Coordinates of C-alpha atoms and ligand atoms in Angstrom, one line a residue:
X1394 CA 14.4 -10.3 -15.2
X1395 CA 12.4 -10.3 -18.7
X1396 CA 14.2 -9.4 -21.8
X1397 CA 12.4 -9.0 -25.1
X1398 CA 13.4 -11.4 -27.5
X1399 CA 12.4 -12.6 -31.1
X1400 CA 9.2 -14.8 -30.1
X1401 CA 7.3 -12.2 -28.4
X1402 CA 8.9 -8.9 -30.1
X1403 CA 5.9 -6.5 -31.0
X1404 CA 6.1 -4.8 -34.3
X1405 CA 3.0 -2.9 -33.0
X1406 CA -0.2 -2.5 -35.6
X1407 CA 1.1 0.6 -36.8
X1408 CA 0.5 4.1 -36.7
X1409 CA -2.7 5.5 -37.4
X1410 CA -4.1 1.5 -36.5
X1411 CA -6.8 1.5 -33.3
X1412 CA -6.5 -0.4 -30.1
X1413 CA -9.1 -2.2 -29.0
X1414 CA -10.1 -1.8 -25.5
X1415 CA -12.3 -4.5 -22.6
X1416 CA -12.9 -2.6 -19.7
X1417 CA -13.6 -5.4 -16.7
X1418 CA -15.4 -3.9 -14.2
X1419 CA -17.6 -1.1 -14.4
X1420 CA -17.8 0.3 -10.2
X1421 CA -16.2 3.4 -8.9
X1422 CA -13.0 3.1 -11.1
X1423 CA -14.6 1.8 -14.2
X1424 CA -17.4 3.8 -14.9
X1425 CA -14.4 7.1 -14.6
X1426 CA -11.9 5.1 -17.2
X1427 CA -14.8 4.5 -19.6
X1428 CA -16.5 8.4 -19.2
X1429 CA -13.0 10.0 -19.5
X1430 CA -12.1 7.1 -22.5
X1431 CA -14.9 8.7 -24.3
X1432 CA -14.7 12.6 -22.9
X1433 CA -11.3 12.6 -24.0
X1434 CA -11.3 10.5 -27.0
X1435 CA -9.2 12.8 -29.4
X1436 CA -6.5 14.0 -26.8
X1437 CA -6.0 10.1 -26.5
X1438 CA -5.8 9.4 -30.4
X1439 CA -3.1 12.1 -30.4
X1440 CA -1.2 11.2 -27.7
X1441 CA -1.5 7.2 -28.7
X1442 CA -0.9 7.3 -32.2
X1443 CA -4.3 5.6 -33.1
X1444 CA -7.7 5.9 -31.7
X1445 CA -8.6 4.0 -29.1
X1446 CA -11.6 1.5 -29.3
X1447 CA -13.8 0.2 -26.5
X1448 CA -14.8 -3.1 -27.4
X1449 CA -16.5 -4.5 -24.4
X1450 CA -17.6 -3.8 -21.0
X1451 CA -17.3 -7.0 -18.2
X1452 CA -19.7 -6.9 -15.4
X1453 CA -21.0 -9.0 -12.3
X1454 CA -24.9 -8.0 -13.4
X1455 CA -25.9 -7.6 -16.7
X1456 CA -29.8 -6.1 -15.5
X1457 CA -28.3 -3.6 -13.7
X1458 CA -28.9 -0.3 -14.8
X1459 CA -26.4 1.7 -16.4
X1460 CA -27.1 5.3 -17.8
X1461 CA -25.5 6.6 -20.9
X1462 CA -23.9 3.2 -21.7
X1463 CA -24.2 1.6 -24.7
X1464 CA -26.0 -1.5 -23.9
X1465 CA -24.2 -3.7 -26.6
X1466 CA -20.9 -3.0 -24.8
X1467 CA -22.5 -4.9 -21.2
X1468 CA -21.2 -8.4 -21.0
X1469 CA -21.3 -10.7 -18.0
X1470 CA -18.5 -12.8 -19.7
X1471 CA -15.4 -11.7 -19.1
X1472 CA -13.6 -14.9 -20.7
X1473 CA -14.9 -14.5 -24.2
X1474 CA -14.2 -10.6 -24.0
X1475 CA -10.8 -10.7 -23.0
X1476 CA -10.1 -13.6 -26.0
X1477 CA -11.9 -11.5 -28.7
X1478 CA -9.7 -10.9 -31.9
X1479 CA -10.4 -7.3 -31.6
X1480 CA -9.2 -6.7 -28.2
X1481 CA -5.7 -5.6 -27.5
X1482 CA -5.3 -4.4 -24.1
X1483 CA -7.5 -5.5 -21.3
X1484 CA -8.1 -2.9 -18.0
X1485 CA -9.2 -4.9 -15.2
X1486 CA -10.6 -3.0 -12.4
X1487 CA -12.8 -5.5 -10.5
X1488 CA -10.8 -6.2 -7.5
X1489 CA -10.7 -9.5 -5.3
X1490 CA -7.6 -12.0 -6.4
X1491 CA -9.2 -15.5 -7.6
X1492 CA -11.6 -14.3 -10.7
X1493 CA -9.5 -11.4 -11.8
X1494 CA -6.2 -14.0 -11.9
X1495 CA -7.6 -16.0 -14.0
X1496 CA -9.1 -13.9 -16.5
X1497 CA -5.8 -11.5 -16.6
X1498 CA -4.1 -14.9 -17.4
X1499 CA -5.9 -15.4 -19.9
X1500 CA -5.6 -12.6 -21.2
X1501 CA -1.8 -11.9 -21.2
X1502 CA -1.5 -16.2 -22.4
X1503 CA -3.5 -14.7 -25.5
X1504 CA -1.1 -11.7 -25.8
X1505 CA -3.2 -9.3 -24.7
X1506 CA -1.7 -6.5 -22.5
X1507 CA -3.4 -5.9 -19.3
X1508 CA -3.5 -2.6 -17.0
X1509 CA -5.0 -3.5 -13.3
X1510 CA -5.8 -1.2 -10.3
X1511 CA -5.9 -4.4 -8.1
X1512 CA -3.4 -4.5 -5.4
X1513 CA -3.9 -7.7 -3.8
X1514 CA -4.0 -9.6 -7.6
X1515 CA -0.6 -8.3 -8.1
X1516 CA 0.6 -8.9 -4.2
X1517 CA -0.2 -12.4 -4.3
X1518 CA 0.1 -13.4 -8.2
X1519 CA 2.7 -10.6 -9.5
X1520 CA 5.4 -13.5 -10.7
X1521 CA 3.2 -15.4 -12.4
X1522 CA 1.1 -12.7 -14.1
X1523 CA 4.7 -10.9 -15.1
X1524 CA 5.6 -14.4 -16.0
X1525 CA 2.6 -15.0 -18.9
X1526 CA 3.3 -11.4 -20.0
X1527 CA 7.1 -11.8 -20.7
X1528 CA 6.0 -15.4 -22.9
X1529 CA 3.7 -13.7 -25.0
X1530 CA 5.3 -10.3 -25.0
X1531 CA 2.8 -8.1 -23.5
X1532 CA 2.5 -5.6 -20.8
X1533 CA 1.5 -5.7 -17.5
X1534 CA 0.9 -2.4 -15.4
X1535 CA -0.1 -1.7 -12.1
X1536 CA 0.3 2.0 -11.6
X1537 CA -2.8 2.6 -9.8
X1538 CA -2.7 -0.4 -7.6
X1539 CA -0.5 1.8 -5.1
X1540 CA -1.7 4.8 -3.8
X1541 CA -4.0 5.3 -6.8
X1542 CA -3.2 9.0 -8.3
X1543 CA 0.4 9.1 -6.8
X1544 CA 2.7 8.3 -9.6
X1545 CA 4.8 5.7 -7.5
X1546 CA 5.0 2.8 -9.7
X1547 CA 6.4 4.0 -12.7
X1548 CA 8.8 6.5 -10.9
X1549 CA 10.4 3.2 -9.2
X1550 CA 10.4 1.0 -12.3
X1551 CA 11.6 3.5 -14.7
X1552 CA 13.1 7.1 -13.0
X1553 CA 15.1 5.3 -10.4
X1554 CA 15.8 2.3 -12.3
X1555 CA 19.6 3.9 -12.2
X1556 CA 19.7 4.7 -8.4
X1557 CA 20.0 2.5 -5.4
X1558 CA 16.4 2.2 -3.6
X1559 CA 17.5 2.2 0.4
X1560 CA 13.8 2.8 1.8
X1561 CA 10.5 3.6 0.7
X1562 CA 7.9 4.7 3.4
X1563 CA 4.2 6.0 3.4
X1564 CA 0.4 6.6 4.1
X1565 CA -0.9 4.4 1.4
X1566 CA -4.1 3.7 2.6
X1567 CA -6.7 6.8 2.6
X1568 CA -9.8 4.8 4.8
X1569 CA -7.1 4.6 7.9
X1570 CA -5.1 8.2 7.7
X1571 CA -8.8 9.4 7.3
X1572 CA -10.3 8.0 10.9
X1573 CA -6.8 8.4 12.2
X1574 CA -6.7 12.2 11.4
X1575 CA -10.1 12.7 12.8
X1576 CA -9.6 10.7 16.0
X1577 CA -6.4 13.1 16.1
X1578 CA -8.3 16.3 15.3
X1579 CA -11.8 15.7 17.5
X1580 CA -10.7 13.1 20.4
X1581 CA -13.0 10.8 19.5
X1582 CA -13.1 7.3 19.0
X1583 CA -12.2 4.1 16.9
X1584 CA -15.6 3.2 16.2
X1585 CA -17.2 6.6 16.1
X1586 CA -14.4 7.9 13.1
X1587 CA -14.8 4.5 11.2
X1588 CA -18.9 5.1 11.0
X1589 CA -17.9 8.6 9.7
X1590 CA -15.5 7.3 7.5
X1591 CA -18.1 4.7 6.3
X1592 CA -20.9 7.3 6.2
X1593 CA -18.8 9.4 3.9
X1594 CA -17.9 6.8 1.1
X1595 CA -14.2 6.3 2.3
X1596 CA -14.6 2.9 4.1
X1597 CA -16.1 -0.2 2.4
X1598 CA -19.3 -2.0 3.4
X1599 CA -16.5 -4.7 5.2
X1600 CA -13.4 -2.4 5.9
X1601 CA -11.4 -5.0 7.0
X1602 CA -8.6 -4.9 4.3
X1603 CA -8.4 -1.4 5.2
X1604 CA -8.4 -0.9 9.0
X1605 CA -6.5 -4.4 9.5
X1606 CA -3.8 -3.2 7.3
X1607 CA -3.8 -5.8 4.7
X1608 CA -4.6 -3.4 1.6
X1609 CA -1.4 -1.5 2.9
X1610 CA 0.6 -4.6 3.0
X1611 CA -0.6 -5.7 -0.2
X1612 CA 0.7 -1.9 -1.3
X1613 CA 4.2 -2.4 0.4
X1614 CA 4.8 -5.6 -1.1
X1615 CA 4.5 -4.1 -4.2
X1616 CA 6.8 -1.1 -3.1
X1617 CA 9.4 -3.3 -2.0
X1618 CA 9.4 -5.7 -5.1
X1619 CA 9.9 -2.7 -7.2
X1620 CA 12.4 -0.4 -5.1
X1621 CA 14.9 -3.5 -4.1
X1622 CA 14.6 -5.8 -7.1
X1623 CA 13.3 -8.7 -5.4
X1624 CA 10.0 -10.6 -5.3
X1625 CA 7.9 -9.5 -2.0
X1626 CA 4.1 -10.7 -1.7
X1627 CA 2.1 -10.2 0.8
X1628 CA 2.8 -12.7 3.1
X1629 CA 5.9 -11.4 3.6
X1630 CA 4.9 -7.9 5.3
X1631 CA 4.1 -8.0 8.5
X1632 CA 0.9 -6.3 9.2
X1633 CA -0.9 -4.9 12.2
X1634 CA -3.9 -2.6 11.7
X1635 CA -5.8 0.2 13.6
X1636 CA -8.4 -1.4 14.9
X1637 CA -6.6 -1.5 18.6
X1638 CA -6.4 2.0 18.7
X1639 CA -8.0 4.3 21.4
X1640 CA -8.4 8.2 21.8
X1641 CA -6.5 7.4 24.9
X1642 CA -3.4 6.5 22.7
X1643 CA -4.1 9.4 20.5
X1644 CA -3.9 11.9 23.4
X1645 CA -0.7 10.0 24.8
X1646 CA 0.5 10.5 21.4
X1647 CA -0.1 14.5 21.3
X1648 CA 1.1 14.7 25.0
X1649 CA 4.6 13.5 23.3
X1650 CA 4.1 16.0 20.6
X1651 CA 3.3 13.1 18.0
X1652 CA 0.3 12.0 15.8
X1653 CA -0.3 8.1 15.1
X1654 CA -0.3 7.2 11.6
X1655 CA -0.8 3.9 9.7
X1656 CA 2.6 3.5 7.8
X1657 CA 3.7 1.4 5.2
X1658 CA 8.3 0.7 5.4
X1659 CA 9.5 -0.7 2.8
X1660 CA 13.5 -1.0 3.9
X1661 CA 17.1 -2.4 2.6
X1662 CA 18.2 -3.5 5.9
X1663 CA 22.0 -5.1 7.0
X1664 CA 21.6 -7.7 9.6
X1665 CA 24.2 -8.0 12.0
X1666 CA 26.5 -10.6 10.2
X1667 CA 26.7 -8.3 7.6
X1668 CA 23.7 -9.9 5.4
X1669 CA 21.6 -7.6 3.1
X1670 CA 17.4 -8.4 3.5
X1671 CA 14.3 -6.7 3.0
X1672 CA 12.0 -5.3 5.6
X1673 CA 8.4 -4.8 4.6
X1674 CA 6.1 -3.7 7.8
X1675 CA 3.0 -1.9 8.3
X1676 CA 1.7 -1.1 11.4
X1677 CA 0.7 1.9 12.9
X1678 CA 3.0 4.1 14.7
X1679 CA 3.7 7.6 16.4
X1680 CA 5.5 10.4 14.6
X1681 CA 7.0 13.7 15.7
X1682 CA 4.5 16.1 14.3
X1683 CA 7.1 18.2 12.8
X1684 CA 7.8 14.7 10.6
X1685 CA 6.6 15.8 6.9
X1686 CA 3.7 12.7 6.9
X1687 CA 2.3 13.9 10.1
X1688 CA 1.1 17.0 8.0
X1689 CA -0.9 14.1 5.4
X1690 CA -4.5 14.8 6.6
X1691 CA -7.8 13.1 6.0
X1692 CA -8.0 10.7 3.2
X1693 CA -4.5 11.4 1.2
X1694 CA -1.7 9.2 0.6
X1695 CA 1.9 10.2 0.7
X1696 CA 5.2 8.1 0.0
X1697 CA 8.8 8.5 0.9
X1698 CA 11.7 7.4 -0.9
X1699 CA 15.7 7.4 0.0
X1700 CA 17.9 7.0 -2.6
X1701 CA 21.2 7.1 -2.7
X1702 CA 21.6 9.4 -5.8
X1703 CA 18.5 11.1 -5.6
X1704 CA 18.6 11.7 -1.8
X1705 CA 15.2 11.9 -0.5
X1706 CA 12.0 12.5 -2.6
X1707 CA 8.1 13.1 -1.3
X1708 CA 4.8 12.6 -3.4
X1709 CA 1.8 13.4 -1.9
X1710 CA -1.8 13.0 -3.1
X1711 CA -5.5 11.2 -3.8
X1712 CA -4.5 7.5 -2.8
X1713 CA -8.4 6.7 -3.6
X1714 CA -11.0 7.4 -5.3
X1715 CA -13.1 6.6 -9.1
X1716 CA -10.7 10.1 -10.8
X1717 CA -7.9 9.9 -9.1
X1718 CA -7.9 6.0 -9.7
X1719 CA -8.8 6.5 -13.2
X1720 CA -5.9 8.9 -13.8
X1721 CA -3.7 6.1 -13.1
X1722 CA -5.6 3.6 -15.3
X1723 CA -5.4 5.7 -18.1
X1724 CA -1.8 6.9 -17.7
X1725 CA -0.7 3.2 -18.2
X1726 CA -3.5 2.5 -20.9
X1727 CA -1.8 4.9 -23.0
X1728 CA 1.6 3.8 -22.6
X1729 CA 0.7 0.3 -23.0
X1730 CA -1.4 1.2 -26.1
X1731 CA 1.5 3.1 -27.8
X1732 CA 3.2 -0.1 -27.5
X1733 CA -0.2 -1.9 -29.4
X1734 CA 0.4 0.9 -32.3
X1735 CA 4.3 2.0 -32.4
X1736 CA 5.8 -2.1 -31.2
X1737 CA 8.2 -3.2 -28.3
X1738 CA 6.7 -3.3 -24.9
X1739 CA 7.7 -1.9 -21.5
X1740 CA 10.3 -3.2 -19.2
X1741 CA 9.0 -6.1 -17.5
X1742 CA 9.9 -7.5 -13.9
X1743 CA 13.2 -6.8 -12.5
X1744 CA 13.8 -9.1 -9.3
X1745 CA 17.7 -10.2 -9.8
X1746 CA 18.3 -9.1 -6.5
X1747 CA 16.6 -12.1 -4.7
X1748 CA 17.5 -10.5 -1.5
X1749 CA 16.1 -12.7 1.7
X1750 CA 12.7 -11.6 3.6
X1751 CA 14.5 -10.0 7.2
X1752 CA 13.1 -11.9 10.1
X1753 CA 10.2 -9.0 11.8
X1754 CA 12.0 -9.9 15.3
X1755 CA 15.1 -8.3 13.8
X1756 CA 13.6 -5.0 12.9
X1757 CA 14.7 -2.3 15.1
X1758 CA 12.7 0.4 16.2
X1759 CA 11.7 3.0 19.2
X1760 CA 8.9 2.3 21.2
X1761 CA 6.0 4.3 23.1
X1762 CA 4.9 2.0 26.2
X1763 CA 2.2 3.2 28.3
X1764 CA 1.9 1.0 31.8
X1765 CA -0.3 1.3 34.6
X1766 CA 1.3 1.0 38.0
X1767 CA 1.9 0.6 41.7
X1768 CA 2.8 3.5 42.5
X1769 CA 5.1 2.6 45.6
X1770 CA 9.1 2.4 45.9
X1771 CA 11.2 0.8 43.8
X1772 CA 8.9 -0.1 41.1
X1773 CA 10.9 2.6 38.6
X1774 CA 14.1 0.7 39.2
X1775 CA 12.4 -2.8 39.1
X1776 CA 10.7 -1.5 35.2
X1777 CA 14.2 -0.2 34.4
X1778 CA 16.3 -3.1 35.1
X1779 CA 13.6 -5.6 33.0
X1780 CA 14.5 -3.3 30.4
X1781 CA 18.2 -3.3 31.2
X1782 CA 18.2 -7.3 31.4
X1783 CA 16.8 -7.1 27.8
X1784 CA 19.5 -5.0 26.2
X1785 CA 16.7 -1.8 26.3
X1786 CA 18.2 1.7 26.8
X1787 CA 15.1 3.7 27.6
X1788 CA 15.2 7.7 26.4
X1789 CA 12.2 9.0 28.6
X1790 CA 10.0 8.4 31.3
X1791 CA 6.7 10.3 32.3
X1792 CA 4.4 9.5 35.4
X1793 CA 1.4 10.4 35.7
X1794 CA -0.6 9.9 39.2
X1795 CA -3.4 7.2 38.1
X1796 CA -6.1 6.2 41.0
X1797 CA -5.2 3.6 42.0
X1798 CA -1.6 4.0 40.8
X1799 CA 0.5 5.4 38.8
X1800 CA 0.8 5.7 35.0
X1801 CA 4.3 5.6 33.4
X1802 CA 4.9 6.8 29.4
X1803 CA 8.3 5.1 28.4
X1804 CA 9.7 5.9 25.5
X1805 CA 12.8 3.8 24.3
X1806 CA 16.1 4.3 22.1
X1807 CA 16.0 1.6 19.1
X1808 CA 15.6 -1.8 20.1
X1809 CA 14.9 -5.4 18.5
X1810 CA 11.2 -6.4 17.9
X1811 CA 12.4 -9.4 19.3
X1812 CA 13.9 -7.6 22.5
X1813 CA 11.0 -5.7 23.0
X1814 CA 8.3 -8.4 22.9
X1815 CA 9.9 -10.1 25.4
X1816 CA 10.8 -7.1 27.5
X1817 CA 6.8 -7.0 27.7
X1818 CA 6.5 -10.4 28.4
X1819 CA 8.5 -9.9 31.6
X1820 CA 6.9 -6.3 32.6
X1821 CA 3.7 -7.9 32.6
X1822 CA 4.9 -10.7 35.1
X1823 CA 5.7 -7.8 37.5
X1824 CA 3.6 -7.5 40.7
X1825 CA 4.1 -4.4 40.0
X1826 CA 2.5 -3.9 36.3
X1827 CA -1.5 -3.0 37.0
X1828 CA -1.5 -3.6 33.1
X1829 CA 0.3 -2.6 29.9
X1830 CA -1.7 0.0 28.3
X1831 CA -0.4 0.1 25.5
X1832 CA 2.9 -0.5 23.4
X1833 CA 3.2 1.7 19.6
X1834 CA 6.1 1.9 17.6
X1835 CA 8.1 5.1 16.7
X1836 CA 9.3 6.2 13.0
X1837 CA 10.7 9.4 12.3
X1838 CA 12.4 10.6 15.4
X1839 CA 15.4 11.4 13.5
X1840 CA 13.1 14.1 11.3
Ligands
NDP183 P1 -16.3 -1.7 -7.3 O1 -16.7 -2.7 -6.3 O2 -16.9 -0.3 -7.2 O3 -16.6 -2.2 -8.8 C1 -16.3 -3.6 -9.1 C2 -16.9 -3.8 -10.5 O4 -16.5 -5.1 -10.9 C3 -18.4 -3.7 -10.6 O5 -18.8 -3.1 -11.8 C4 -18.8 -5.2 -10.7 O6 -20.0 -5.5 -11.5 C5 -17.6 -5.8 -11.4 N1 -17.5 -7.2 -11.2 C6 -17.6 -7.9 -10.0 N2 -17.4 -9.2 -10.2 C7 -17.3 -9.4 -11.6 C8 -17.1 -10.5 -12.4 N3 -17.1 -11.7 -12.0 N4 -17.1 -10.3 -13.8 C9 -17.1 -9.0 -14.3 N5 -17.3 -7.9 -13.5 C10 -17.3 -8.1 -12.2 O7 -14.7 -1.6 -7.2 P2 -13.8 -0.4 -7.4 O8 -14.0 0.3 -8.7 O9 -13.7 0.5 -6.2 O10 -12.3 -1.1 -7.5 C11 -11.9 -1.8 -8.6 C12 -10.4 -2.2 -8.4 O11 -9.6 -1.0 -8.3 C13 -10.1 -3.0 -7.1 O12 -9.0 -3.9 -7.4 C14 -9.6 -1.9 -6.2 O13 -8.7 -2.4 -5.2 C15 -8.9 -1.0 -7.1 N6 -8.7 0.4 -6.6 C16 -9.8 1.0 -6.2 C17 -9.7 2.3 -5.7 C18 -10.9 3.1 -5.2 O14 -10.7 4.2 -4.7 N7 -12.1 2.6 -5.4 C19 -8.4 3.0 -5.6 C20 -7.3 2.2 -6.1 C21 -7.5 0.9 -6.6 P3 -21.4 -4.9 -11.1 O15 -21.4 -3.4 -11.5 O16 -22.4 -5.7 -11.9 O17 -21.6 -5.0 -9.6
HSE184 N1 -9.4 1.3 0.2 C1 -8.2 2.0 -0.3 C2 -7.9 3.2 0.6 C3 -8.5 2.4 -1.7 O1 -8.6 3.5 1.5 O2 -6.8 3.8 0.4 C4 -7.2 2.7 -2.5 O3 -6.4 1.6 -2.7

């Protein structure tokens, strides 16, 4: 845990004094921070202390064009921006993790305080960018990096810095929740909803961060740093996508009254020796439709948080886009500038805790399984018992007549990840088993 101390205390310039401003990165979220910079240049001055000064613009390509910007402000040299005497506070909105690392680096080494919207920098490189700001005594802050116009960051850092954090879970990605609500809503498929989704400015060019679930588990490492106190990157979630999804699973899914969502747990979990751990998972998963993130539609995010003080807490919202991204940008670049003006900085990383990394076989869960089967005698009893022999209690099962076959919906109490993989191990060794259709988790039964 940082502490401020006499090296890197902040007097701040003073009040009335301007802070000067490189914007890296001048796409979707850019081009919003540096309009509403401008449109709202007074309000800012106010609420700062001290006007704020853009000193530089950073940029892949210079000759591209860029209306009603000051051409003196393009630069394709980040580097030299970030290290100008003038520049106080850096706001680094280019995404990817290499580049961006080491020009926030140096940025913070030269004590300049940096605000970043990129998840996967501060997933994979959030000790040692937290680390350079505490030796020089900036700030570093990340609100938008999760769930973009959701205030989630700061409410875990700061509001519930007095509670105890038990679980945090969400939508957090808007591409996914977008193709899974429309599969949901019109039947159709995977690859039909992620053209649409594409078509209509959700989904990148490559998607793959999205609908494999890694910009969610970049987001949930983030969560579960901040809500238990303890360093989680992204190699530490386990991560499964959408991409497997059919409209059959979708249609199994509303004939159990559920919808499939892509979620994001974040948990405090006790293993069975009595050892506290962290559980960070994202994969997608039915739940009851009565479940308060079932009602999340097209591209909005929405998070989940038990406390133990608090109790439970909901915020709901844009999770993308260049405003509602730039709302989050700007809400830390005026709390780190009115440390620049007024002195002292914000709290910095707080990861006493340490807590292990629980093992994903541990997890426990419910679990929709959809088999096709003989349908003859004793095949029920022979599916039951596999589950029995792995320590499975099972809380429904449906058939449906299948030509040739049978299909059976099974839906289990909680079990071990561990349990259940090897439970489908040994169902689909059974003569029986025609093939295992599908297996999807279940959150939220207890709703
Ligand atoms: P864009 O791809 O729209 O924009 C990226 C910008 O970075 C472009 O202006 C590009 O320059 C510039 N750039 C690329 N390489 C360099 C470089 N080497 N030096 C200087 N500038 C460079 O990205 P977004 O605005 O969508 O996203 C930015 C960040 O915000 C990402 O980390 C993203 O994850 C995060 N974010 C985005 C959200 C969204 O909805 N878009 C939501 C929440 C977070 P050029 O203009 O010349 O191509
Ligand atoms: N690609 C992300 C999403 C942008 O779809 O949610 C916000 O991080």
């Amino acid at each position: 845990m940082s502490a401020n101390n006499e090296t890197t205390f902040n007097p701040g310039k003073g009040e009335g004094q301007s802070v000067g401003v490189a914007i890296l990165g001048l796409g979707t979220v850019g081009t919003q921070v540096l309009r509403l910079l401008g449109e709202k240049a007074e309000d800012f001055e106010r609420r700062i202390g001290g006007p704020i000064e853009v000193k530089g613009v950073a940029v892949s390509d210079k000759t591209k064009p860029r209306p009603g910007i000051d051409p003196e402000l393009i630069t394709d040299d980040a580097y030299s921006l970030v290290e100008r005497d003038d520049v106080d506070l850096v706001v680094e909105v280019i995404g990817g993790i290499d580049y961006p690392r080491r020009v926030v680096l140096a940025a913070l080494r030269a004590g300049k305080s940096v605000v970043t919207a990129n998840k996967a920098l501060v997933a994979a490189h959030g000790a040692e960018l937290s680390d350079a700001a505490d030796s020089s005594g900036a700030d570093l802050f990340f609100e938008a990096a999760v769930a973009a116009a959701i205030p989630i960051v700061g409410p875990l850092r700061r509001s519930l810095a007095g509670d105890t954090v038990n679980k945090v879970v969400g939508i957090v990605n808007g591409t996914t929740n977008f193709i899974l609500d429309a599969m949901d809503s019109t039947g159709a498929d995977y690859g039909e909803m992620l053209a649409e989704a594409t078509r209509l400015g959700y989904a990148e060019a490559d998607p793959t961060a999205d609908v494999e679930g890694h910009d969610a588990a970049s987001k949930a490492a983030i969560l579960s740093s901040l809500a238990f106190h303890t360093r989680v990157t992204a190699d530490d979630v386990h991560c499964e996508g959408i991409s497997s999804i059919t409209a059959e699973d979708i249609a199994a899914a509303q004939a159990a009254d559920c919808t499939i969502k892509l979620l994001a747990t974040c948990e405090r979990v006790t293993d069975e020796s009595g050892k506290e751990g962290v559980s960070a998972r994202v994969y997608p998963a039915l739940i009851p439709r009565r479940h308060p993130l079932a009602t999340v539609r097209e591209s909005f995010n929405a998070v989940f948080i038990e406390a133990e003080a608090a109790g439970s807490l909901m915020l709901y919202g844009n999770g993308a886009g260049g405003n509602p991204t730039a709302s989050a940008v700007l809400g830390d670049v005026v709390a780190a500038a009115r440390n620049i003006v007024h002195g002292g900085r914000a709290p910095g990383d707080s990861t006493y805790a340490n807590l292990p990394i629980l093992d994903f076989g541990d997890v426990r869960t419910r679990y929709h399984i959809d088999l096709h089967v003989d349908d003859r005698l004793g095949v029920l009893a022979d599916i039951a018992q596999t589950f029995a022999d792995h320590h499975i209690s099972l809380r429904t099962v449906r058939q449906e007549g299948a030509n040739p076959g049978a299909r059976l919906v099974i839906i289990t109490h909680s079990a071990k990840e561990s349990e259940l993989a090897a439970t489908v191990d040994a169902l689909s060794k059974l003569d029986a088993i025609l093939e295992v259709n599908s297996v999807i988790r279940i959150e939220g039964m207890d709703v």
